[in-house]
Every structure is written in C-alpha cells, then in structure tokens.
C-alpha cells in the first residue's frame, strides 16, 4: 500500500497562503461592517472600559493585593480569552476549512501557523492597551516583558494542541466539542485566572497544583509585575511537556487530516 | 477479494498514473463510521496497524481491486451509474481519499496536480472577484506573482470583467462558477481531475472550457481525467472511456463510441 501523490509547494506560495488565511480571518468578515477593522481595536478597548467602570463602582474589591486587582484581573482574563479563542479556532479548523482542506490539500503546517499568528495578533491589540493602562497607573512591566513573552509561547501552543486534538475527534463525532467547550469553562475556574494561587485552599489548591495552566499564568503575571516567581522548576517541566505535546499533536494532525476529513464528509 | 484489471494498448505513451490493486471501503452506518474513526485514530496515535484491509460490520468496498493506467497526452472519461465508484476512484487517484489497500503512483515529472471538486468552495462573498482570484489561487498553491501573471487571462476567460472589483456576493451563481472554473483551468497542471465539473448550464462557457482543456491536456506529459453523466461531449473531448460498475472496472477502451454504448446499457 502506498502512493506518491502530492503537490510540491514553494516557500513563496506557502507565505502567500499564510498571508491570505490571516487576511481572510481578520478582515474578510469585517468588510461587511461600516467600521471594518476598527472593530479589532474597539472590542478589546470596550472590555477595558467595562473593567474600569466596575472598579470605579467598587464592584472589584478583593482587599489588599500585591498589585492592584484590576491590573491583575485584566491581564488574567485577556490571557484566558486568547487561550480559549485559540482553542476554539483550532478545534474548528475542519468546520472552517473543511472542503478547502480536502480538495486543495492545503499544507497543514501553514494552516496551524495561521491560527497561531491570528491568535497572537488578537492578543497583541488588548495587550498594548493593558501596557498603556499600566504605564498610566505607574506599574512598570518592561523588566519582565521578555519572560512574559517566553511563557506566552507555551501558553498558546498548549491551547492550540488541545484545540487540534478536539478538532480531529470532533470531525468524527460532535460529542467531543460539545463536551470540551463546556469543560473549558470549568478549566477557567480551576485555573488562577481571576484569583491568585495563594488564595486557593482545600481541593482547589490540589487541582491547581496539577493544572499546568497554573504554572504558566502565575509566572507570566509574576514576570510582568516583577513579583516572586512560582515554582520555576515545575514551570520549566510544564513548558517541556507542552512543547512535546504540541509537536506530537501537530505531527499526528498533519498525518491524519485527510483520513479524518473523508469521514467528516459523510 | 476480487480484482479488476483492464490493460489497454498504449505504445509510445507514458503511464502517468499507475493504479494497482486498489481497494477503498466506506461504512453504511453513521454511528459505525464514527466508532471506526475513533478506533482507527487511536490505533494510528499509538502506531498500531488499523484494520484497513478487512471489512468490519456495515462496511462495504466502494472500490474493489482496481488496476489501471492513465496515460499522458490523453483525456480519460470515467463513466458509471450513481454509486459505481467513479468519484471515489478519482478522489483516491488525486490523493483526496486515502486508499485501504493497493497503490497509486505518479510517473514522470509531476509538479502540479489540480482537482476540481466543489468548484465554488473557498470563494468568499465579501471579497471582490479580484481578491477571490488571489485567495483561490493561494489555495491551489500559487504564489502572488504566479496569480498576478494569470489575472488577465482569468478575468477575460470568465467574462466577469465588469464586476471584477465588486463583492462576490453580488455575482450570480453562474458568474461565480465561471470565475471559479477559470481560476482552476488557468493553472498549468500536469494532471487535472474534474469530478462532474461541467454540470453548469452556460453552453458558450462550457465550449470554451472544452477547447481549453483539449489544447492544454492533449500533450506529452499531461493528462486529464474526468467523471461525468453528460455523454454529449465525451466523443468530442475524450480519447478513452473507463466504465465502472459496483466498484470494479467493467471496460476500458479507446473506442469512445463503444464505451458510451456500453455505459448506456448500464443506465437502463
């Protein structure tokens, strides 16, 4: 059994495909709106404004914290949004590109890369606003920015790897995305997104200990705010596992895409 | 397992695609298909062998032991009634479907293979015709410069000059088909597969497509394989007819008239 079927694609055609996929996802749908790409800025800006209004209304007041709670929570929720959005878009690759993938045999590494680039662009816009807000309120983040970005990579890779795995399974049976989409809400609650790890007790503390997201998000914030890093040995181990997981999933995804897609066509 | 082999005299022609002992199965039952999918995926993940060579409950052979050669400098029509296996065969040959057993080997210097199925997939309604040419061209693996070089031809051939910078959503269904077809046909492919690609109703455009295909693919090192139910144009376009029935090759002939007559017998 075997074949030698396949188109040879050049680096230039792959780069052009990447450019087209990013453009398509970021701007094509927004063409049907008066404000167009301005929405890419307006939406994250509006969520910042909502957090500021909540703070001024004293809704957000957890008491004494190492850094102002608003600064803590906006970076946490922005990171979580990026994580969840990337998970969703990767798990929906077959739904979004189904026939195109099947007929044109698009190079899967370019499709996956496009999802990562789109997620990074979507994260960067609110992140710039957050940096500006920190600067206005006197929080310096420059010294730990490199460490933050270094941990952002495994954060994104983990969400895409989970998304790709669920995407493969969902192409066969919808149960997987229905289950995981709902599970993700629970994952947010058992990850230190809106609270600090030090405030967790009992069973939650045990779950956090075994949750890889704990190490990534806690230390991303620690780098950003210049506070004490949390269990770096375990964090480096998590980074290693995430990289390994991502490589295995990508390889598996690329090899099995067509096998799965023909089943999804039924 | 049975097998069907049909050799044809082909002196001075290159076998551009060699299909040997090809088997492809599907499941009749959706739930079983899902279950087998999970099983096969799990086995593949752990590097275990899947049960691709035996039929499981509710599975059937859509292609059963097919062996054939597709030659260059020829246009080959795959004929057969619904469910005969022609779409499955063309999809396996083009690499869209995986085979369960056998081999498909391309010979010669094959650089570009284009498959025309679901021709309008990938077009985006909010993008203009011109933007869609770039998008669809990128899906076919072309670079920006390559698409730029084909742009004038595509616009002229599709006959949508007046609307090329209007959103595709404003196009009629026929205009979308003409644009999508023009993009695909503009590509200098070594092998082109077309599955029921000419079911649209514009006779003038259809004739232009046929003229272009004859000009492009009746050449050394090139081949066109297409499936159709429309027998009117087969005599004009094709050099060879392969007839399929129930996943097997019934006949393969360069006497196109004879091939069509035999096909019509199966249609009764």
mmCIF file of N, CA and C in Angstrom, chain A residues 41-56 60 70-71 73-75 77-78 125-137:
data_model
loop_
_atom_site.group_PDB
_atom_site.id
_atom_site.type_symbol
_atom_site.label_atom_id
_atom_site.label_comp_id
_atom_site.label_asym_id
_atom_site.label_seq_id
_atom_site.Cartn_x
_atom_site.Cartn_y
_atom_site.Cartn_z
ATOM 1 N N UNK A 41 -9.913 46.899 17.284
ATOM 2 C CA UNK A 41 -9.419 47.755 18.373
ATOM 3 C C UNK A 41 -10.555 48.063 19.348
ATOM 4 N N UNK A 42 -11.748 48.320 18.784
ATOM 5 C CA UNK A 42 -12.871 48.753 19.631
ATOM 6 C C UNK A 42 -13.310 47.689 20.642
ATOM 7 N N UNK A 43 -13.326 46.434 20.215
ATOM 8 C CA UNK A 43 -13.819 45.376 21.118
ATOM 9 C C UNK A 43 -12.935 45.214 22.359
ATOM 10 N N UNK A 44 -11.595 45.067 22.204
ATOM 11 C CA UNK A 44 -10.777 44.978 23.419
ATOM 12 C C UNK A 44 -10.812 46.262 24.252
ATOM 13 N N UNK A 45 -10.921 47.413 23.558
ATOM 14 C CA UNK A 45 -10.974 48.691 24.284
ATOM 15 C C UNK A 45 -12.242 48.754 25.133
ATOM 16 N N UNK A 46 -13.338 48.289 24.574
ATOM 17 C CA UNK A 46 -14.608 48.341 25.322
ATOM 18 C C UNK A 46 -14.554 47.428 26.544
ATOM 19 N N UNK A 47 -13.879 46.278 26.425
ATOM 20 C CA UNK A 47 -13.819 45.404 27.610
ATOM 21 C C UNK A 47 -12.936 46.033 28.688
ATOM 22 N N UNK A 48 -11.898 46.786 28.285
ATOM 23 C CA UNK A 48 -11.081 47.526 29.264
ATOM 24 C C UNK A 48 -11.936 48.556 29.998
ATOM 25 N N UNK A 49 -12.750 49.258 29.214
ATOM 26 C CA UNK A 49 -13.605 50.307 29.793
ATOM 27 C C UNK A 49 -14.578 49.684 30.806
ATOM 28 N N UNK A 50 -15.121 48.516 30.462
ATOM 29 C CA UNK A 50 -16.061 47.845 31.381
ATOM 30 C C UNK A 50 -15.367 47.511 32.702
ATOM 31 N N UNK A 51 -14.130 46.981 32.620
ATOM 32 C CA UNK A 51 -13.387 46.659 33.855
ATOM 33 C C UNK A 51 -13.149 47.922 34.681
ATOM 34 N N UNK A 52 -12.814 49.035 33.994
ATOM 35 C CA UNK A 52 -12.557 50.297 34.712
ATOM 36 C C UNK A 52 -13.826 50.793 35.405
ATOM 37 N N UNK A 53 -14.955 50.670 34.708
ATOM 38 C CA UNK A 53 -16.233 51.092 35.299
ATOM 39 C C UNK A 53 -16.563 50.246 36.524
ATOM 40 N N UNK A 54 -16.298 48.933 36.420
ATOM 41 C CA UNK A 54 -16.566 48.037 37.547
ATOM 42 C C UNK A 54 -15.680 48.394 38.742
ATOM 43 N N UNK A 55 -14.446 48.749 38.445
ATOM 44 C CA UNK A 55 -13.527 49.115 39.532
ATOM 45 C C UNK A 55 -14.013 50.401 40.212
ATOM 46 N N UNK A 56 -14.388 51.405 39.387
ATOM 47 C CA UNK A 56 -14.845 52.677 39.949
ATOM 48 C C UNK A 56 -16.142 52.524 40.731
ATOM 49 N N UNK A 60 -15.192 45.544 42.108
ATOM 50 C CA UNK A 60 -13.975 44.747 42.226
ATOM 51 C C UNK A 60 -13.181 45.206 43.426
ATOM 52 N N UNK A 70 -7.323 45.272 39.603
ATOM 53 C CA UNK A 70 -7.717 45.485 38.211
ATOM 54 C C UNK A 70 -6.566 45.129 37.267
ATOM 55 N N UNK A 71 -5.353 45.541 37.649
ATOM 56 C CA UNK A 71 -4.181 45.204 36.829
ATOM 57 C C UNK A 71 -4.020 43.690 36.753
ATOM 58 N N UNK A 73 -6.421 41.351 37.182
ATOM 59 C CA UNK A 73 -7.517 40.624 36.516
ATOM 60 C C UNK A 73 -7.565 40.878 35.002
ATOM 61 N N UNK A 74 -7.210 42.104 34.571
ATOM 62 C CA UNK A 74 -7.325 42.335 33.111
ATOM 63 C C UNK A 74 -6.289 41.522 32.335
ATOM 64 N N UNK A 75 -5.104 41.335 32.893
ATOM 65 C CA UNK A 75 -4.128 40.522 32.169
ATOM 66 C C UNK A 75 -4.548 39.036 32.227
ATOM 67 N N UNK A 77 -7.667 37.784 32.471
ATOM 68 C CA UNK A 77 -8.802 37.497 31.572
ATOM 69 C C UNK A 77 -8.399 37.629 30.101
ATOM 70 N N UNK A 78 -7.472 38.556 29.815
ATOM 71 C CA UNK A 78 -7.017 38.692 28.419
ATOM 72 C C UNK A 78 -6.250 37.440 27.991
ATOM 73 N N UNK A 125 -3.410 43.283 20.478
ATOM 74 C CA UNK A 125 -4.157 44.553 20.498
ATOM 75 C C UNK A 125 -4.592 44.917 21.932
ATOM 76 N N UNK A 126 -5.325 44.031 22.657
ATOM 77 C CA UNK A 126 -5.661 44.396 24.046
ATOM 78 C C UNK A 126 -4.422 44.506 24.926
ATOM 79 N N UNK A 127 -3.373 43.721 24.607
ATOM 80 C CA UNK A 127 -2.166 43.759 25.439
ATOM 81 C C UNK A 127 -1.514 45.143 25.384
ATOM 82 N N UNK A 128 -1.547 45.758 24.199
ATOM 83 C CA UNK A 128 -0.990 47.116 24.072
ATOM 84 C C UNK A 128 -1.785 48.080 24.960
ATOM 85 N N UNK A 129 -3.106 47.951 24.975
ATOM 86 C CA UNK A 129 -3.940 48.811 25.840
ATOM 87 C C UNK A 129 -3.611 48.575 27.316
ATOM 88 N N UNK A 130 -3.392 47.309 27.648
ATOM 89 C CA UNK A 130 -3.075 46.964 29.045
ATOM 90 C C UNK A 130 -1.747 47.610 29.454
ATOM 91 N N UNK A 131 -0.765 47.521 28.562
ATOM 92 C CA UNK A 131 0.540 48.131 28.849
ATOM 93 C C UNK A 131 0.380 49.638 29.058
ATOM 94 N N UNK A 132 -0.450 50.252 28.195
ATOM 95 C CA UNK A 132 -0.681 51.703 28.325
ATOM 96 C C UNK A 132 -1.346 52.003 29.672
ATOM 97 N N UNK A 133 -2.323 51.184 30.049
ATOM 98 C CA UNK A 133 -3.009 51.379 31.329
ATOM 99 C C UNK A 133 -2.028 51.239 32.497
ATOM 100 N N UNK A 134 -1.155 50.213 32.422
ATOM 101 C CA UNK A 134 -0.153 50.008 33.465
ATOM 102 C C UNK A 134 0.779 51.212 33.562
ATOM 103 N N UNK A 135 1.159 51.715 32.404
ATOM 104 C CA UNK A 135 2.082 52.858 32.366
ATOM 105 C C UNK A 135 1.431 54.079 33.021
ATOM 106 N N UNK A 136 0.135 54.286 32.705
ATOM 107 C CA UNK A 136 -0.593 55.434 33.287
ATOM 108 C C UNK A 136 -0.697 55.284 34.802
ATOM 109 N N UNK A 137 -0.931 54.052 35.266
ATOM 110 C CA UNK A 137 -1.126 53.848 36.707
ATOM 111 C C UNK A 137 0.187 53.575 37.453
#
